[in-house]
Coordinates of C-alpha atoms in Angstrom, one line a residue:
X1 CA -23.0 -5.6 17.5
X2 CA -24.9 -6.4 14.3
X3 CA -25.5 -4.0 11.4
X4 CA -28.6 -4.4 9.3
X5 CA -28.9 -3.7 5.6
X6 CA -29.4 0.0 6.5
X7 CA -26.3 0.1 8.6
X8 CA -28.2 0.6 11.8
X9 CA -27.6 -1.4 15.0
X10 CA -30.0 -4.4 15.0
X11 CA -30.5 -7.5 16.9
X12 CA -30.5 -10.8 14.9
X13 CA -34.1 -11.6 16.1
X14 CA -35.3 -8.1 15.1
X15 CA -33.5 -8.3 11.7
X16 CA -35.1 -11.6 10.8
X17 CA -38.5 -10.3 12.0
X18 CA -38.2 -7.3 9.6
X19 CA -37.1 -9.6 6.8
X20 CA -40.2 -11.8 7.3
X21 CA -42.4 -8.7 7.3
X22 CA -40.9 -7.6 4.0
X23 CA -40.3 -4.0 5.2
X24 CA -36.9 -2.8 6.4
X25 CA -34.9 -5.4 4.5
X26 CA -37.0 -5.0 1.3
X27 CA -36.7 -1.2 0.7
X28 CA -39.8 0.4 -0.7
X29 CA -42.2 -2.5 -0.5
X30 CA -44.1 -1.4 2.5
X31 CA -45.0 2.0 1.0
X32 CA -45.7 0.7 -2.5
X33 CA -49.0 1.8 -4.0
X34 CA -49.6 -1.1 -6.4
X35 CA -51.7 -4.2 -5.9
X36 CA -50.8 -6.1 -9.0
X37 CA -47.6 -6.5 -11.0
X38 CA -47.4 -5.8 -14.7
X39 CA -45.0 -7.4 -17.2
X40 CA -43.8 -6.1 -20.5
X41 CA -46.2 -6.7 -23.5
X42 CA -43.3 -8.2 -25.5
X43 CA -43.4 -11.3 -23.3
X44 CA -47.2 -11.8 -23.6
X45 CA -47.0 -14.2 -26.5
X46 CA -44.4 -16.4 -24.7
X47 CA -46.6 -16.4 -21.6
X48 CA -49.7 -17.3 -23.7
X49 CA -48.1 -20.4 -25.2
X50 CA -46.6 -21.5 -22.0
X51 CA -42.9 -20.7 -22.7
X52 CA -42.7 -18.8 -19.4
X53 CA -44.9 -18.0 -16.4
X54 CA -46.8 -14.8 -16.1
X55 CA -45.1 -11.9 -14.3
X56 CA -46.2 -13.2 -10.8
X57 CA -44.3 -16.4 -11.5
X58 CA -41.3 -14.5 -12.8
X59 CA -40.8 -12.1 -9.9
X60 CA -39.4 -12.9 -6.4
X61 CA -42.0 -13.1 -3.7
X62 CA -40.6 -9.8 -2.4
X63 CA -39.1 -7.9 -5.4
X64 CA -37.0 -4.8 -5.0
X65 CA -39.3 -1.8 -5.4
X66 CA -37.7 1.3 -7.0
X67 CA -39.5 4.5 -5.8
X68 CA -39.0 6.7 -8.8
X69 CA -41.2 9.6 -7.8
X70 CA -39.6 9.8 -4.4
X71 CA -36.3 10.4 -6.2
X72 CA -37.5 13.1 -8.6
X73 CA -38.0 10.7 -11.5
X74 CA -41.1 9.5 -13.4
X75 CA -42.6 6.0 -13.5
X76 CA -42.4 4.9 -17.1
X77 CA -43.7 2.5 -19.6
X78 CA -42.3 -0.6 -21.3
X79 CA -40.9 -0.8 -24.8
X80 CA -38.2 0.4 -27.2
X81 CA -34.6 -0.2 -28.1
X82 CA -31.5 1.8 -27.1
X83 CA -28.4 1.8 -29.4
X84 CA -24.9 2.5 -28.1
X85 CA -21.6 2.5 -29.9
X86 CA -18.6 0.7 -28.6
X87 CA -15.0 0.7 -29.8
X88 CA -14.5 -3.1 -30.0
X89 CA -16.0 -6.5 -29.1
X90 CA -14.3 -6.5 -25.7
X91 CA -16.5 -3.5 -24.8
X92 CA -19.5 -5.7 -24.2
X93 CA -18.1 -5.6 -20.7
X94 CA -19.9 -2.2 -20.3
X95 CA -23.3 -3.9 -20.1
X96 CA -23.0 -5.6 -16.7
X97 CA -21.3 -2.4 -15.4
X98 CA -24.2 -0.2 -16.6
X99 CA -26.9 -2.8 -15.6
X100 CA -25.4 -2.8 -12.1
X101 CA -27.4 -5.7 -10.6
X102 CA -25.4 -6.5 -7.4
X103 CA -26.0 -8.4 -4.1
X104 CA -25.6 -5.0 -2.6
X105 CA -25.0 -1.8 -4.5
X106 CA -24.6 1.9 -4.1
X107 CA -27.5 4.2 -4.6
X108 CA -27.2 7.7 -6.2
X109 CA -26.1 9.1 -2.8
X110 CA -23.4 6.4 -2.4
X111 CA -25.3 4.5 0.3
X112 CA -24.9 0.7 0.3
X113 CA -28.3 -1.0 0.0
X114 CA -29.5 -4.5 -0.7
X115 CA -30.3 -5.2 -4.4
X116 CA -30.3 -8.8 -5.4
X117 CA -30.3 -9.6 -1.6
X118 CA -33.5 -9.1 0.4
X119 CA -31.3 -8.1 3.2
X120 CA -28.0 -8.8 5.1
X121 CA -26.5 -8.7 8.5
X122 CA -22.9 -7.8 9.4
X123 CA -21.4 -8.7 12.8
X124 CA -18.2 -6.9 13.7
X125 CA -17.0 -6.9 10.0
X126 CA -16.3 -10.7 10.5
X127 CA -19.7 -12.5 10.0
X128 CA -21.8 -11.7 7.0
X129 CA -25.3 -13.3 6.6
X130 CA -27.0 -12.9 3.3
X131 CA -30.8 -13.3 2.8
X132 CA -31.8 -14.0 -0.8
X133 CA -35.2 -13.1 -2.3
X134 CA -37.5 -16.1 -2.1
X135 CA -38.7 -17.0 -5.6
X136 CA -35.9 -15.1 -7.4
X137 CA -34.9 -16.8 -10.7
X138 CA -32.1 -16.7 -13.2
X139 CA -32.8 -15.3 -16.6
X140 CA -33.6 -18.9 -17.9
X141 CA -36.2 -19.3 -15.2
X142 CA -34.2 -21.6 -12.9
X143 CA -34.4 -20.8 -9.1
X144 CA -31.6 -18.6 -7.7
X145 CA -30.8 -20.2 -4.3
X146 CA -28.1 -21.0 -1.8
X147 CA -27.0 -23.8 -4.1
X148 CA -25.5 -21.2 -6.4
X149 CA -23.4 -19.9 -3.6
X150 CA -22.4 -23.4 -2.5
X151 CA -21.3 -24.3 -6.0
X152 CA -19.2 -21.2 -6.4
X153 CA -17.6 -21.8 -3.0
X154 CA -17.0 -25.5 -3.0
X155 CA -16.6 -26.3 -6.6
X156 CA -15.0 -23.2 -8.0
X157 CA -13.3 -21.0 -5.3
X158 CA -11.9 -24.0 -3.5
X159 CA -10.8 -25.7 -6.6
X160 CA -7.2 -25.0 -7.4
X161 CA -7.6 -25.7 -11.1
X162 CA -10.2 -22.9 -11.4
X163 CA -8.1 -20.1 -10.0
X164 CA -8.3 -20.6 -6.2
X165 CA -9.5 -18.1 -3.7
X166 CA -9.5 -14.4 -4.6
X167 CA -7.4 -12.3 -2.3
X168 CA -10.5 -10.1 -1.7
X169 CA -12.0 -13.0 0.2
X170 CA -9.0 -13.3 2.6
X171 CA -8.6 -11.7 6.0
X172 CA -5.2 -12.0 7.5
X173 CA -4.4 -14.4 4.6
X174 CA -7.2 -16.7 5.6
X175 CA -10.5 -17.4 3.8
X176 CA -13.9 -17.6 5.4
X177 CA -16.0 -20.4 6.7
X178 CA -19.0 -20.9 4.5
X179 CA -22.5 -22.1 5.7
X180 CA -25.8 -22.7 4.0
X181 CA -28.4 -21.9 6.6
X182 CA -31.3 -22.7 4.4
X183 CA -32.4 -22.5 0.8
X184 CA -32.3 -18.7 0.8
X185 CA -29.7 -17.9 3.5
X186 CA -25.9 -18.2 3.4
X187 CA -23.2 -17.0 5.8
X188 CA -19.5 -16.2 5.5
X189 CA -17.4 -16.0 8.7
X190 CA -13.8 -14.8 9.2
X191 CA -11.6 -14.8 12.2
X192 CA -10.4 -11.3 11.4
X193 CA -12.0 -8.2 10.1
X194 CA -13.0 -8.0 6.4
X195 CA -14.6 -4.6 6.2
X196 CA -14.2 -4.2 2.4
X197 CA -16.5 -7.2 1.5
X198 CA -19.6 -5.1 0.9
X199 CA -17.8 -2.4 -1.2
X200 CA -16.3 -5.3 -3.1
X201 CA -19.7 -6.7 -3.9
X202 CA -20.9 -3.3 -5.0
X203 CA -17.9 -2.8 -7.4
X204 CA -18.2 -2.4 -11.2
X205 CA -16.7 -5.9 -11.4
X206 CA -17.9 -7.4 -8.1
X207 CA -16.4 -10.1 -6.0
X208 CA -18.0 -13.3 -7.4
X209 CA -19.8 -15.3 -4.7
X210 CA -22.3 -17.2 -6.8
X211 CA -22.7 -18.9 -10.2
X212 CA -25.6 -20.6 -11.9
X213 CA -24.9 -24.0 -10.6
X214 CA -27.5 -25.8 -12.7
X215 CA -25.7 -24.5 -15.9
X216 CA -22.1 -24.5 -14.9
X217 CA -22.1 -28.1 -13.7
X218 CA -22.2 -29.0 -17.3
X219 CA -18.7 -27.6 -17.7
X220 CA -17.2 -29.0 -14.4
X221 CA -15.1 -32.2 -14.0
X222 CA -17.0 -33.2 -10.9
X223 CA -20.3 -33.3 -12.6
X224 CA -19.7 -34.0 -16.3
X225 CA -17.8 -36.9 -18.0
X226 CA -14.3 -36.2 -19.2
X227 CA -15.2 -37.2 -22.8
X228 CA -18.0 -34.6 -22.9
X229 CA -15.7 -31.9 -21.5
X230 CA -13.1 -32.7 -24.1
X231 CA -15.7 -32.3 -26.8
X232 CA -16.9 -29.0 -25.4
X233 CA -13.4 -27.7 -24.9
X234 CA -12.5 -28.4 -28.5
X235 CA -15.7 -26.7 -29.7
X236 CA -14.9 -23.6 -27.7
X237 CA -11.2 -23.7 -28.8
X238 CA -9.7 -23.9 -25.3
X239 CA -7.1 -26.3 -23.9
X240 CA -8.9 -28.1 -21.0
X241 CA -12.0 -28.2 -18.9
X242 CA -10.8 -25.6 -16.5
X243 CA -10.3 -23.0 -19.3
X244 CA -13.7 -24.1 -20.6
X245 CA -15.3 -23.5 -17.3
X246 CA -13.7 -20.0 -16.9
X247 CA -14.8 -19.0 -20.4
X248 CA -18.4 -20.2 -20.1
X249 CA -18.8 -18.5 -16.7
X250 CA -17.4 -15.1 -17.5
X251 CA -19.9 -12.6 -16.3
X252 CA -17.7 -9.5 -16.7
X253 CA -17.6 -10.0 -20.5
X254 CA -21.1 -11.3 -21.4
X255 CA -20.1 -13.2 -24.6
X256 CA -22.0 -16.4 -23.8
X257 CA -25.7 -16.0 -24.6
X258 CA -26.5 -19.3 -22.8
X259 CA -25.1 -18.2 -19.4
X260 CA -28.0 -17.3 -17.1
X261 CA -27.7 -13.9 -15.6
X262 CA -29.4 -11.7 -13.0
X263 CA -28.7 -8.5 -14.9
X264 CA -31.6 -6.4 -16.4
X265 CA -30.6 -7.4 -20.0
X266 CA -29.2 -10.8 -21.2
X267 CA -26.8 -11.2 -24.1
X268 CA -28.2 -12.8 -27.3
X269 CA -25.1 -12.6 -29.5
X270 CA -22.0 -14.7 -29.5
X271 CA -18.8 -13.1 -30.9
X272 CA -17.4 -12.4 -33.4
X273 CA -20.1 -9.8 -34.4
X274 CA -20.5 -6.2 -35.4
X275 CA -23.7 -5.8 -33.4
X276 CA -24.3 -7.3 -29.9
X277 CA -28.0 -7.7 -28.9
X278 CA -29.1 -7.6 -25.3
X279 CA -32.7 -8.4 -24.5
X280 CA -34.6 -7.9 -21.3
X281 CA -34.3 -10.5 -18.6
X282 CA -37.8 -11.8 -18.1
X283 CA -37.1 -12.7 -14.5
X284 CA -35.4 -9.4 -13.4
X285 CA -36.1 -8.8 -9.7
X286 CA -36.9 -5.0 -9.7
X287 CA -40.3 -3.3 -10.2
X288 CA -41.3 0.3 -10.2
X289 CA -43.7 1.9 -7.6
X290 CA -46.6 1.0 -9.9
X291 CA -45.7 -2.6 -10.1
X292 CA -44.2 -2.6 -13.6
X293 CA -41.4 -5.1 -13.9
X294 CA -38.1 -3.5 -14.9
X295 CA -36.3 -2.8 -17.1
X296 CA -38.5 -0.5 -19.1
X297 CA -36.5 -0.8 -22.3
X298 CA -36.8 -4.1 -24.2
X299 CA -33.5 -4.2 -26.0
X300 CA -30.0 -2.6 -26.0
X301 CA -27.9 -2.8 -29.1
X302 CA -24.1 -2.4 -28.9
X303 CA -22.8 -1.5 -32.4
X304 CA -19.1 -2.0 -32.9
X305 CA -17.1 0.9 -34.5
X306 CA -13.7 2.3 -33.8
X307 CA -12.9 4.8 -31.1
X308 CA -11.6 7.4 -33.6
X309 CA -14.9 7.7 -35.4
X310 CA -17.4 7.1 -32.6
X311 CA -17.9 10.8 -31.9
X312 CA -18.7 11.5 -35.5
X313 CA -21.1 8.6 -35.7
X314 CA -22.8 9.7 -32.4
X315 CA -23.1 13.2 -33.9
X316 CA -25.0 11.8 -36.9
X317 CA -27.7 10.2 -34.7
X318 CA -26.3 6.6 -34.6
X319 CA -26.5 6.4 -30.8
X320 CA -29.5 6.7 -28.4
X321 CA -27.4 6.7 -25.2
X322 CA -23.6 7.3 -25.3
X323 CA -21.9 7.6 -21.9
X324 CA -18.5 6.1 -23.2
X325 CA -16.0 6.8 -26.0
X326 CA -16.6 10.6 -25.9
X327 CA -14.5 13.4 -24.4
X328 CA -14.9 17.1 -23.8
X329 CA -13.2 17.8 -27.0
X330 CA -16.2 16.3 -28.8
X331 CA -18.7 18.6 -27.0
X332 CA -19.0 21.3 -29.8
X333 CA -19.6 18.6 -32.5
X334 CA -22.2 16.9 -30.3
X335 CA -24.0 20.1 -29.5
X336 CA -24.3 20.9 -33.2
X337 CA -26.1 17.5 -33.7
X338 CA -28.9 18.7 -31.4
X339 CA -30.1 20.9 -34.3
X340 CA -30.3 18.0 -36.7
X341 CA -31.3 15.0 -34.7
X342 CA -33.7 14.4 -31.8
X343 CA -30.8 14.1 -29.3
X344 CA -29.6 16.2 -26.4
X345 CA -26.2 16.6 -24.8
X346 CA -25.5 17.2 -21.1
X347 CA -22.2 17.7 -19.3
X348 CA -21.5 15.5 -16.3
X349 CA -18.5 15.5 -14.0
X350 CA -15.9 12.8 -14.2
X351 CA -15.2 11.3 -10.8
X352 CA -11.5 10.7 -11.0
X353 CA -9.1 12.5 -8.7
X354 CA -7.4 14.1 -11.7
X355 CA -8.5 14.0 -15.4
X356 CA -4.9 13.7 -16.4
X357 CA -2.0 13.1 -13.9
X358 CA 1.7 12.6 -14.1
X359 CA 2.8 9.5 -12.3
X360 CA 6.4 9.3 -11.3
X361 CA 7.6 5.7 -10.9
X362 CA 9.3 5.5 -7.5
X363 CA 10.5 2.0 -8.2
X364 CA 11.8 2.6 -11.7
X365 CA 15.1 1.0 -12.8
X366 CA 17.0 4.2 -13.5
X367 CA 18.9 4.6 -10.2
X368 CA 19.5 8.3 -10.7
X369 CA 15.9 9.3 -11.4
X370 CA 14.7 6.8 -8.8
X371 CA 16.7 8.7 -6.1
X372 CA 15.5 12.0 -7.4
X373 CA 11.8 11.1 -7.6
X374 CA 11.9 9.8 -4.1
X375 CA 13.0 13.2 -3.0
X376 CA 9.8 15.1 -2.0
X377 CA 11.4 18.4 -3.1
X378 CA 11.6 17.2 -6.7
X379 CA 8.0 16.0 -6.8
X380 CA 6.8 19.2 -5.2
X381 CA 8.8 21.2 -7.7
X382 CA 7.2 19.4 -10.6
X383 CA 3.8 20.0 -9.2
X384 CA 4.4 23.7 -8.6
X385 CA 5.7 24.1 -12.2
X386 CA 2.4 23.1 -13.7
X387 CA 0.1 26.0 -14.7
X388 CA -3.2 24.3 -14.0
X389 CA -5.2 27.5 -14.8
X390 CA -3.8 27.4 -18.4
X391 CA -4.7 23.7 -18.8
X392 CA -8.2 24.4 -17.5
X393 CA -8.8 27.4 -19.8
X394 CA -7.2 26.0 -22.9
X395 CA -8.6 22.4 -22.8
X396 CA -11.8 22.7 -20.7
X397 CA -12.9 26.3 -21.2
X398 CA -12.4 26.8 -17.5
X399 CA -15.1 24.3 -16.6
X400 CA -12.9 21.9 -14.7
X401 CA -11.4 22.3 -11.3
X402 CA -7.7 23.0 -10.8
X403 CA -6.5 20.6 -8.2
X404 CA -4.0 18.1 -7.0
X405 CA -4.9 14.5 -7.4
X406 CA -7.3 14.0 -4.5
X407 CA -10.9 13.4 -3.6
X408 CA -13.7 15.6 -5.0
X409 CA -15.8 18.2 -3.1
X410 CA -18.7 15.8 -3.4
X411 CA -16.9 13.3 -1.1
X412 CA -17.5 13.7 2.7
X413 CA -13.8 13.3 3.1
X414 CA -12.9 16.4 1.0
X415 CA -10.9 19.2 2.5
X416 CA -9.7 22.2 0.4
X417 CA -6.1 21.9 1.6
X418 CA -5.9 18.5 -0.1
X419 CA -6.7 20.1 -3.4
X420 CA -4.4 23.1 -3.1
X421 CA -1.3 21.4 -1.6
X422 CA 1.7 22.1 -3.9
X423 CA -0.8 22.8 -6.7
X424 CA -0.4 26.6 -7.1
X425 CA 1.7 27.7 -10.1
X426 CA 5.0 29.0 -8.7
X427 CA 8.0 28.4 -10.9
X428 CA 10.3 30.4 -8.6
X429 CA 9.6 28.1 -5.6
X430 CA 9.9 25.1 -7.9
X431 CA 13.3 26.2 -9.1
X432 CA 14.4 26.8 -5.5
X433 CA 13.3 23.3 -4.5
X434 CA 15.3 21.8 -7.4
X435 CA 18.3 23.8 -6.5
X436 CA 18.1 22.5 -2.9
X437 CA 17.7 18.9 -4.2
X438 CA 21.1 19.2 -5.9
X439 CA 20.2 19.6 -9.6
X440 CA 22.6 22.0 -11.3
X441 CA 21.3 25.3 -12.5
X442 CA 20.1 25.4 -16.1
X443 CA 22.9 25.3 -18.7
X444 CA 23.0 27.4 -21.9
X445 CA 20.4 25.0 -23.5
X446 CA 18.0 25.9 -20.7
X447 CA 18.1 22.5 -19.0
X448 CA 19.6 21.3 -15.7
X449 CA 21.9 18.3 -15.5
X450 CA 21.5 15.2 -13.4
X451 CA 24.2 14.1 -10.9
X452 CA 25.6 11.7 -13.6
X453 CA 25.9 14.5 -16.1
X454 CA 22.8 13.7 -18.3
X455 CA 20.3 16.3 -19.3
X456 CA 17.5 16.5 -16.8
X457 CA 14.9 15.1 -19.1
X458 CA 12.0 12.7 -18.5
X459 CA 10.4 10.4 -21.0
X460 CA 6.7 10.4 -20.1
X461 CA 5.0 7.2 -21.4
X462 CA 1.4 6.9 -22.4
X463 CA -1.0 4.2 -23.5
X464 CA -2.1 6.5 -26.3
X465 CA -5.8 6.1 -25.6
X466 CA -6.6 9.8 -25.3
X467 CA -5.6 12.8 -27.4
X468 CA -6.3 14.8 -24.2
X469 CA -3.2 13.3 -22.6
X470 CA -1.1 14.6 -25.6
X471 CA -2.6 18.1 -25.3
X472 CA -1.9 18.3 -21.6
X473 CA 1.6 17.0 -22.0
X474 CA 2.3 19.7 -24.7
X475 CA 1.4 22.4 -22.2
X476 CA 3.3 20.7 -19.3
X477 CA 6.4 20.5 -21.6
X478 CA 6.5 24.3 -21.7
X479 CA 5.8 24.5 -18.0
X480 CA 8.7 22.2 -17.1
X481 CA 11.1 24.1 -19.5
X482 CA 10.7 27.0 -17.0
X483 CA 12.3 24.9 -14.3
X484 CA 15.0 23.4 -16.5
X485 CA 13.5 19.9 -17.1
X486 CA 13.0 18.5 -20.5
X487 CA 9.9 16.4 -21.3
X488 CA 9.5 13.9 -24.1
X489 CA 6.7 11.5 -24.8
X490 CA 6.4 7.9 -25.9
X491 CA 3.2 6.1 -26.8
X492 CA 2.8 2.3 -26.6
X493 CA -0.1 -0.2 -26.6
X494 CA -1.7 -0.6 -23.1
X495 CA -0.4 -4.1 -22.4
X496 CA 3.1 -3.1 -23.3
X497 CA 2.8 0.2 -21.4
X498 CA 1.9 -1.7 -18.2
X499 CA 4.5 -4.4 -18.6
X500 CA 7.2 -1.7 -19.1
X501 CA 6.1 0.1 -15.9
X502 CA 6.2 -3.2 -14.0
X503 CA 9.7 -3.9 -15.3
X504 CA 10.9 -0.5 -14.1
X505 CA 11.5 0.7 -17.7
X506 CA 9.2 3.7 -17.3
X507 CA 10.4 6.7 -15.2
X508 CA 7.2 8.6 -15.5
X509 CA 3.8 7.9 -17.0
X510 CA 0.6 9.8 -17.7
X511 CA -2.7 8.4 -16.6
X512 CA -5.9 9.4 -14.7
X513 CA -5.8 10.2 -11.1
X514 CA -7.6 8.4 -8.3
X515 CA -10.2 6.0 -9.7
X516 CA -12.5 6.6 -6.7
X517 CA -12.4 10.3 -5.8
X518 CA -15.8 10.0 -4.2
X519 CA -15.0 7.8 -1.1
X520 CA -16.7 7.6 2.2
X521 CA -15.0 6.4 5.3
X522 CA -16.6 3.0 4.8
X523 CA -14.9 2.5 1.4
X524 CA -11.4 0.9 1.5
X525 CA -8.5 3.3 1.0
X526 CA -6.3 0.9 -1.0
X527 CA -5.6 3.4 -3.8
X528 CA -3.7 5.6 -1.4
X529 CA -1.1 3.0 -0.5
X530 CA 0.9 0.4 -2.5
X531 CA -1.6 -2.5 -2.6
X532 CA -1.8 -3.5 -6.2
X533 CA 0.5 -4.1 -9.2
X534 CA -1.4 -1.6 -11.4
X535 CA -0.5 1.4 -9.3
X536 CA 2.0 3.1 -11.6
X537 CA 3.7 5.2 -8.9
X538 CA 5.1 2.2 -7.0
X539 CA 4.4 -1.0 -8.9
X540 CA 7.1 -3.1 -7.2
X541 CA 5.8 -2.1 -3.8
X542 CA 2.3 -2.8 -4.8
X543 CA 3.0 -6.3 -6.1
X544 CA 4.9 -7.0 -2.9
X545 CA 1.7 -6.3 -0.9
X546 CA -0.5 -8.1 -3.3
X547 CA 1.6 -11.3 -3.4
X548 CA 2.1 -11.4 0.4
X549 CA 5.8 -10.6 0.0
X550 CA 6.5 -13.3 -2.6
X551 CA 7.2 -10.7 -5.4
X552 CA 8.5 -7.2 -5.7
X553 CA 10.0 -5.6 -2.6
X554 CA 8.7 -3.7 0.5
X555 CA 8.7 0.1 0.4
X556 CA 11.7 1.8 1.9
X557 CA 10.2 5.3 2.3
X558 CA 8.9 5.9 5.8
X559 CA 5.8 7.8 4.5
X560 CA 4.9 4.9 2.3
X561 CA 5.4 2.5 5.1
X562 CA 3.0 4.5 7.2
X563 CA 0.4 4.4 4.4
X564 CA 0.6 0.6 4.4
X565 CA 0.2 0.5 8.1
X566 CA -2.8 2.8 7.9
X567 CA -4.5 0.4 5.5
X568 CA -4.0 -2.3 8.1
X569 CA -5.5 0.0 10.8
X570 CA -8.5 0.7 8.6
X571 CA -9.2 -3.0 8.1
X572 CA -8.9 -3.7 11.9
X573 CA -11.4 -1.1 13.1
X574 CA -15.2 -1.1 12.8
X575 CA -15.6 2.4 14.1
X576 CA -16.6 4.9 11.4
X577 CA -15.0 7.9 13.1
X578 CA -11.7 6.1 13.4
X579 CA -12.0 5.0 9.7
X580 CA -12.6 8.6 8.7
X581 CA -9.5 9.7 10.7
X582 CA -7.4 7.1 8.9
X583 CA -8.7 8.3 5.6
X584 CA -7.8 11.9 6.5
X585 CA -4.3 10.9 7.6
X586 CA -3.7 9.1 4.3
X587 CA -5.0 12.0 2.3
X588 CA -2.8 14.4 4.2
X589 CA 0.3 12.2 3.5
X590 CA -0.7 12.1 -0.2
X591 CA -1.2 15.8 -0.4
X592 CA 2.1 16.6 1.3
X593 CA 4.2 14.0 -0.5
X594 CA 2.8 14.5 -4.0
X595 CA 3.2 10.8 -5.0
X596 CA 1.1 11.6 -8.1
X597 CA 0.9 15.0 -9.8
X598 CA -2.7 16.0 -10.6
X599 CA -3.8 18.8 -13.0
X600 CA -7.6 19.3 -13.0
X601 CA -10.5 17.2 -11.8
X602 CA -14.3 17.5 -12.0
X603 CA -13.7 17.5 -15.7
X604 CA -16.8 17.9 -17.9
X605 CA -17.9 14.7 -19.6
X606 CA -20.5 14.9 -22.4
X607 CA -23.3 12.3 -22.5
X608 CA -25.6 12.2 -25.4
X609 CA -29.1 10.7 -25.3
X610 CA -32.3 10.6 -27.3
X611 CA -34.4 13.6 -26.4
X612 CA -37.3 11.4 -25.3
X613 CA -35.2 9.3 -23.0
X614 CA -36.6 9.8 -19.5
X615 CA -35.0 9.4 -16.0
X616 CA -31.5 10.0 -17.2
X617 CA -30.3 12.9 -15.0
X618 CA -29.3 16.1 -16.6
X619 CA -26.1 15.9 -14.8
X620 CA -24.2 13.7 -12.4
X621 CA -20.9 12.1 -11.6
X622 CA -19.6 9.5 -13.9
X623 CA -16.6 7.2 -13.6
X624 CA -15.6 3.6 -12.9
X625 CA -15.6 3.4 -9.1
X626 CA -18.0 3.9 -7.4
X627 CA -20.6 5.0 -9.9
X628 CA -20.1 2.1 -12.3
X629 CA -20.4 4.5 -15.2
X630 CA -24.2 5.2 -15.1
X631 CA -24.9 2.1 -12.9
X632 CA -25.9 3.9 -9.7
X633 CA -28.4 5.9 -11.7
X634 CA -30.2 2.7 -12.6
X635 CA -30.4 2.5 -16.5
X636 CA -33.1 -0.2 -16.0
X637 CA -35.4 2.7 -15.0
X638 CA -34.7 4.8 -18.2
X639 CA -37.6 4.8 -20.6
X640 CA -38.6 6.2 -23.9
X641 CA -41.4 8.8 -23.9
X642 CA -43.3 10.2 -26.9
X643 CA -41.1 11.6 -29.7
X644 CA -41.1 15.4 -30.0

């Protein structure tokens, strides 16, 4: 069976026929009302003097048409600049996340659709055929073709000095067979199922299958003389040609203005700088329903500040669109700015499974606490001890949702029992569970004792990136005192924080809950099982999975072993109903076992924007996965209307 770009059963002959007709595999084209395309006026001079072709020469033969009216938005007009504040030079990484130009991407309803691709076919989650848009060009005007995929596959992915093959491209520890079928068609084939390829291509930082071959060959040892590469490496202050190639090809941090891109805005500034300029990509592949080439906005400016003062600067009118570096605690300050500046503030919902969660480290080095934390009664007791209603009222004015760390009601996989499991404030039941787990009754100082005689106290470690974490921990410290457990906090820089967790030196940490609390059955359930080294509840088990058993160690707990097996089951089935069943079983285990301790989710997130910024929804879901911050809401369609 073959699935088309829309996910419907489709024969190969029919799929290719639809592609040629430019209808089903080029969403929106057939019903578009325009006859001509219109480019932005800012490019007219460059066209007039022959620096670039007119808009017909810049667009693919079949561009992606965005039907704005159909989705409740307004077709716009070209022009203007948007300013945004960032907390450091590394935060230029927000631009490709916000721009969200992907081979396939999620729409606002979390359906996967072709974007850069004209269409795709999937056969049994093993064979993926990708059709490019004929005439599509990189931001420098060079054709975007199958050669860019071939170069990435043969000259980068299969080159050991350039990092080798990503594990995301392996099924049963084997990579794909790659074929160039013609100039605009490529195919990847695996012997085993790889159902998470499309979600990986739609991620905030997607699996990289292509690179601008015409540009990157100038930094590759197969195509450029060693003397030239040595000269370039020295100029870029890197050790060798491989490090040079990696630096110059880095899409996730757009710091190389010369690197061609397919994003709506291209970088024009090389660091170090206090302001990073992004200008429209003249060859961007999307148009609106009236034929205007997107993006509407000409330029985006990222001004570097510091996280501590960004809210104050935003409140004095220094930002035109601010979806990052703000928290709910800034809401009052931002609302006051509405009276002084032409800005408006809206509250969105954060898409994490818990805004703040306690993460017990089940593979920590402290043998006594490791044994206790692996006892489900202890984890349940800690969860029952937390007064989520108090946290919600004190810190979120009651606007968040009291819940365990689980999926949100907006997910089709949500069930109320996942949110309420062991998440009701009940200190009496919590104390009874700790008694049954063998902890001594509270002594005169009010605290229990561990089996080795130590005070039952936990050092909760934080990366110190949010004052909200500190506020939540202050409340939880009082909650835990009622069950005889002391709580202390330690703050460290993020890299040190993570390395300490990996080394087993952290017994409990505080972080956000599920990154993706909006899953569908077709999205991989990796977060619910130990599959990565950055899962703070079981880092040694995660690195064992990620390394193929070469590092860390396998999980000893039967419930965790079942989760790992369920991930394997999900990967091996193509049936959506079975996948949903696997998701629900994993969510049930998570709810019952309380591997992470959530507090509240659906937390309000303020977003400030210029009052005349059109097509930014008044509310929505914002997070990293799967929304790519505002990416699924298509910032290239935001436009500046008349002031007033």
